[in-house]
GROMACS .gro file of C-alpha atoms in nm:
model
  211
    1UNK     CA    1  -1.751  -1.217   2.042
    2UNK     CA    2  -1.509  -1.208   1.731
    3UNK     CA    3  -1.158  -1.361   1.813
    4UNK     CA    4  -0.875  -1.210   1.624
    5UNK     CA    5  -0.515  -1.319   1.593
    6UNK     CA    6  -0.263  -1.043   1.471
    7UNK     CA    7   0.073  -1.127   1.317
    8UNK     CA    8   0.312  -0.859   1.218
    9UNK     CA    9   0.686  -0.826   1.256
   10UNK     CA   10   0.656  -0.464   1.419
   11UNK     CA   11   0.517  -0.471   1.761
   12UNK     CA   12   0.412  -0.098   1.733
   13UNK     CA   13   0.161  -0.224   1.463
   14UNK     CA   14   0.059  -0.506   1.667
   15UNK     CA   15  -0.026  -0.275   1.958
   16UNK     CA   16  -0.189  -0.016   1.732
   17UNK     CA   17  -0.404  -0.271   1.574
   18UNK     CA   18  -0.508  -0.418   1.898
   19UNK     CA   19  -0.608  -0.100   2.040
   20UNK     CA   20  -0.834  -0.038   1.754
   21UNK     CA   21  -0.994  -0.370   1.773
   22UNK     CA   22  -1.030  -0.380   2.133
   23UNK     CA   23  -1.208  -0.062   2.127
   24UNK     CA   24  -1.516  -0.243   1.991
   25UNK     CA   25  -1.677  -0.436   2.245
   26UNK     CA   26  -1.776  -0.724   2.000
   27UNK     CA   27  -1.394  -0.795   1.923
   28UNK     CA   28  -1.121  -0.957   2.143
   29UNK     CA   29  -0.762  -1.013   2.046
   30UNK     CA   30  -0.681  -1.359   2.141
   31UNK     CA   31  -0.308  -1.373   2.031
   32UNK     CA   32  -0.033  -1.217   1.859
   33UNK     CA   33   0.275  -1.317   1.661
   34UNK     CA   34   0.584  -1.178   1.512
   35UNK     CA   35   0.696  -1.460   1.297
   36UNK     CA   36   0.549  -1.735   1.098
   37UNK     CA   37   0.646  -2.020   1.346
   38UNK     CA   38   0.476  -1.816   1.647
   39UNK     CA   39   0.180  -1.754   1.430
   40UNK     CA   40   0.126  -2.138   1.344
   41UNK     CA   41   0.151  -2.232   1.712
   42UNK     CA   42  -0.089  -1.962   1.801
   43UNK     CA   43  -0.344  -2.090   1.527
   44UNK     CA   44  -0.306  -2.453   1.669
   45UNK     CA   45  -0.381  -2.344   2.021
   46UNK     CA   46  -0.617  -2.061   1.995
   47UNK     CA   47  -0.942  -2.054   1.810
   48UNK     CA   48  -0.974  -1.754   1.587
   49UNK     CA   49  -1.256  -1.586   1.361
   50UNK     CA   50  -1.015  -1.354   1.187
   51UNK     CA   51  -0.625  -1.352   1.126
   52UNK     CA   52  -0.477  -1.023   1.055
   53UNK     CA   53  -0.144  -1.073   0.896
   54UNK     CA   54   0.147  -0.839   0.774
   55UNK     CA   55   0.250  -0.889   0.410
   56UNK     CA   56   0.593  -0.920   0.543
   57UNK     CA   57   0.690  -1.187   0.803
   58UNK     CA   58   1.051  -1.278   0.854
   59UNK     CA   59   1.159  -1.552   0.588
   60UNK     CA   60   0.824  -1.617   0.455
   61UNK     CA   61   0.648  -1.460   0.158
   62UNK     CA   62   0.296  -1.361   0.200
   63UNK     CA   63   0.161  -1.614  -0.056
   64UNK     CA   64   0.323  -1.906   0.132
   65UNK     CA   65   0.201  -1.749   0.477
   66UNK     CA   66  -0.146  -1.746   0.363
   67UNK     CA   67  -0.134  -2.098   0.229
   68UNK     CA   68   0.003  -2.215   0.576
   69UNK     CA   69  -0.266  -2.010   0.765
   70UNK     CA   70  -0.525  -2.145   0.563
   71UNK     CA   71  -0.426  -2.519   0.620
   72UNK     CA   72  -0.394  -2.433   0.989
   73UNK     CA   73  -0.718  -2.251   1.044
   74UNK     CA   74  -0.961  -2.321   0.732
   75UNK     CA   75  -1.247  -2.167   0.901
   76UNK     CA   76  -1.072  -1.814   0.973
   77UNK     CA   77  -1.123  -1.511   0.768
   78UNK     CA   78  -0.776  -1.365   0.657
   79UNK     CA   79  -0.720  -0.989   0.631
   80UNK     CA   80  -0.353  -0.887   0.489
   81UNK     CA   81  -0.208  -0.559   0.614
   82UNK     CA   82   0.050  -0.432   0.354
   83UNK     CA   83   0.255  -0.136   0.237
   84UNK     CA   84   0.317  -0.203  -0.119
   85UNK     CA   85  -0.058  -0.255  -0.224
   86UNK     CA   86   0.044  -0.429  -0.570
   87UNK     CA   87  -0.279  -0.490  -0.753
   88UNK     CA   88  -0.166  -0.824  -0.902
   89UNK     CA   89  -0.049  -0.944  -0.544
   90UNK     CA   90  -0.385  -0.853  -0.421
   91UNK     CA   91  -0.545  -1.053  -0.697
   92UNK     CA   92  -0.311  -1.362  -0.607
   93UNK     CA   93  -0.402  -1.326  -0.229
   94UNK     CA   94  -0.789  -1.316  -0.289
   95UNK     CA   95  -0.752  -1.643  -0.531
   96UNK     CA   96  -0.601  -1.800  -0.225
   97UNK     CA   97  -0.887  -1.721   0.000
   98UNK     CA   98  -0.784  -1.392   0.165
   99UNK     CA   99  -1.087  -1.206   0.256
  100UNK     CA  100  -0.971  -0.849   0.266
  101UNK     CA  101  -0.653  -0.616   0.202
  102UNK     CA  102  -0.579  -0.310   0.413
  103UNK     CA  103  -0.310  -0.072   0.289
  104UNK     CA  104  -0.088   0.066   0.577
  105UNK     CA  105  -0.118   0.400   0.413
  106UNK     CA  106  -0.493   0.432   0.462
  107UNK     CA  107  -0.613   0.532   0.809
  108UNK     CA  108  -0.599   0.209   1.032
  109UNK     CA  109  -0.864   0.341   1.271
  110UNK     CA  110  -1.104   0.422   0.988
  111UNK     CA  111  -1.062   0.112   0.786
  112UNK     CA  112  -0.968  -0.179   1.015
  113UNK     CA  113  -1.308  -0.218   1.185
  114UNK     CA  114  -1.495  -0.190   0.850
  115UNK     CA  115  -1.256  -0.480   0.715
  116UNK     CA  116  -1.334  -0.701   0.998
  117UNK     CA  117  -1.706  -0.647   0.979
  118UNK     CA  118  -1.696  -0.701   0.599
  119UNK     CA  119  -1.491  -1.041   0.600
  120UNK     CA  120  -1.713  -1.159   0.875
  121UNK     CA  121  -1.994  -1.111   0.641
  122UNK     CA  122  -1.803  -1.321   0.381
  123UNK     CA  123  -1.774  -1.042   0.147
  124UNK     CA  124  -1.431  -0.920   0.015
  125UNK     CA  125  -1.270  -0.587   0.135
  126UNK     CA  126  -1.015  -0.345   0.007
  127UNK     CA  127  -0.934  -0.015   0.164
  128UNK     CA  128  -0.917   0.268  -0.074
  129UNK     CA  129  -0.573   0.280  -0.167
  130UNK     CA  130  -0.569  -0.114  -0.231
  131UNK     CA  131  -0.882  -0.095  -0.428
  132UNK     CA  132  -0.732   0.172  -0.641
  133UNK     CA  133  -0.432  -0.036  -0.728
  134UNK     CA  134  -0.622  -0.340  -0.787
  135UNK     CA  135  -0.830  -0.174  -1.046
  136UNK     CA  136  -0.547  -0.049  -1.215
  137UNK     CA  137  -0.368  -0.373  -1.204
  138UNK     CA  138  -0.665  -0.532  -1.359
  139UNK     CA  139  -0.665  -0.318  -1.663
  140UNK     CA  140  -0.289  -0.362  -1.720
  141UNK     CA  141  -0.135  -0.595  -1.981
  142UNK     CA  142   0.019  -0.793  -1.692
  143UNK     CA  143  -0.321  -0.890  -1.539
  144UNK     CA  144  -0.286  -1.242  -1.648
  145UNK     CA  145   0.053  -1.304  -1.477
  146UNK     CA  146   0.002  -1.533  -1.165
  147UNK     CA  147   0.246  -1.618  -0.919
  148UNK     CA  148   0.158  -1.973  -0.857
  149UNK     CA  149   0.365  -2.225  -0.657
  150UNK     CA  150   0.565  -2.321  -0.977
  151UNK     CA  151   0.666  -1.979  -1.056
  152UNK     CA  152   0.753  -1.909  -0.691
  153UNK     CA  153   0.977  -2.208  -0.687
  154UNK     CA  154   1.153  -2.107  -1.006
  155UNK     CA  155   1.181  -1.760  -0.858
  156UNK     CA  156   1.357  -1.886  -0.541
  157UNK     CA  157   1.585  -2.106  -0.725
  158UNK     CA  158   1.691  -1.813  -0.963
  159UNK     CA  159   1.765  -1.608  -0.662
  160UNK     CA  160   1.974  -1.899  -0.504
  161UNK     CA  161   2.199  -1.880  -0.822
  162UNK     CA  162   2.083  -2.179  -1.004
  163UNK     CA  163   2.079  -2.180  -1.381
  164UNK     CA  164   1.769  -2.287  -1.594
  165UNK     CA  165   1.886  -2.627  -1.658
  166UNK     CA  166   1.950  -2.689  -1.296
  167UNK     CA  167   1.622  -2.557  -1.192
  168UNK     CA  168   1.454  -2.792  -1.454
  169UNK     CA  169   1.630  -3.076  -1.300
  170UNK     CA  170   1.539  -2.992  -0.959
  171UNK     CA  171   1.156  -2.925  -1.041
  172UNK     CA  172   1.161  -3.241  -1.275
  173UNK     CA  173   1.025  -3.028  -1.579
  174UNK     CA  174   1.169  -2.917  -1.907
  175UNK     CA  175   1.420  -2.659  -1.980
  176UNK     CA  176   1.165  -2.500  -2.212
  177UNK     CA  177   0.920  -2.485  -1.948
  178UNK     CA  178   1.148  -2.286  -1.700
  179UNK     CA  179   1.230  -2.041  -1.966
  180UNK     CA  180   0.856  -1.985  -2.012
  181UNK     CA  181   0.812  -1.939  -1.642
  182UNK     CA  182   1.098  -1.715  -1.602
  183UNK     CA  183   0.962  -1.494  -1.900
  184UNK     CA  184   0.634  -1.489  -1.723
  185UNK     CA  185   0.806  -1.389  -1.399
  186UNK     CA  186   0.984  -1.092  -1.581
  187UNK     CA  187   0.652  -0.977  -1.712
  188UNK     CA  188   0.498  -0.986  -1.374
  189UNK     CA  189   0.754  -0.784  -1.195
  190UNK     CA  190   0.833  -0.548  -1.508
  191UNK     CA  191   1.192  -0.681  -1.524
  192UNK     CA  192   1.430  -0.723  -1.831
  193UNK     CA  193   1.703  -0.916  -1.668
  194UNK     CA  194   1.720  -1.209  -1.388
  195UNK     CA  195   1.904  -0.950  -1.162
  196UNK     CA  196   1.624  -0.704  -1.208
  197UNK     CA  197   1.373  -0.973  -1.144
  198UNK     CA  198   1.532  -1.086  -0.835
  199UNK     CA  199   1.577  -0.744  -0.696
  200UNK     CA  200   1.198  -0.638  -0.773
  201UNK     CA  201   1.085  -0.970  -0.612
  202UNK     CA  202   1.296  -0.888  -0.299
  203UNK     CA  203   1.141  -0.555  -0.267
  204UNK     CA  204   0.806  -0.705  -0.255
  205UNK     CA  205   0.906  -0.964  -0.001
  206UNK     CA  206   0.866  -1.270  -0.230
  207UNK     CA  207   1.228  -1.368  -0.167
  208UNK     CA  208   1.495  -1.302   0.101
  209UNK     CA  209   1.827  -1.196  -0.003
  210UNK     CA  210   2.130  -1.262   0.237
  211UNK     CA  211   2.473  -1.084   0.225
   0.00000   0.00000   0.00000
């Protein structure tokens, strides 16, 4: 029996995915979560073979979420469900150890079971829309732009209103380095100003803006 945990901030999506998965006698949903804390608690109490996680969990960007899931359940295969299907994001997720990416605009009933079967064979899976976006991104001039931990830290501090010199002090690096990282972030998100960068990053779920 393949044991699956589902994490999504939408209860309807959880119910729909669970219905599809449990329609296959080989699969069982052993836990669900609607936020990162609950997901980590579930991972520590329930053994799982596959973690199916939404790209947007409250107050946690998907790259950080995947890192936490990998630390809590290193043997579990991870499938990300997303609506943006950004090819560069998919590249970064696979570099962190994600096994599959399922675009929510693709038919869930058709592709979810295939995704589980594929990652359980330790092979990568991309649903049709995600695969198309990934191939386009890998041919674009931005294909070498990576959102590593340093870049995400600079992004979060920029969103919190810190200036370059303040960011350099907090990260214990040079001002020149921060300028370089900021330049790469703007390239990654196709932004020309800090405001544009922060807006684009928020739209993709990498930062969470508060009023």
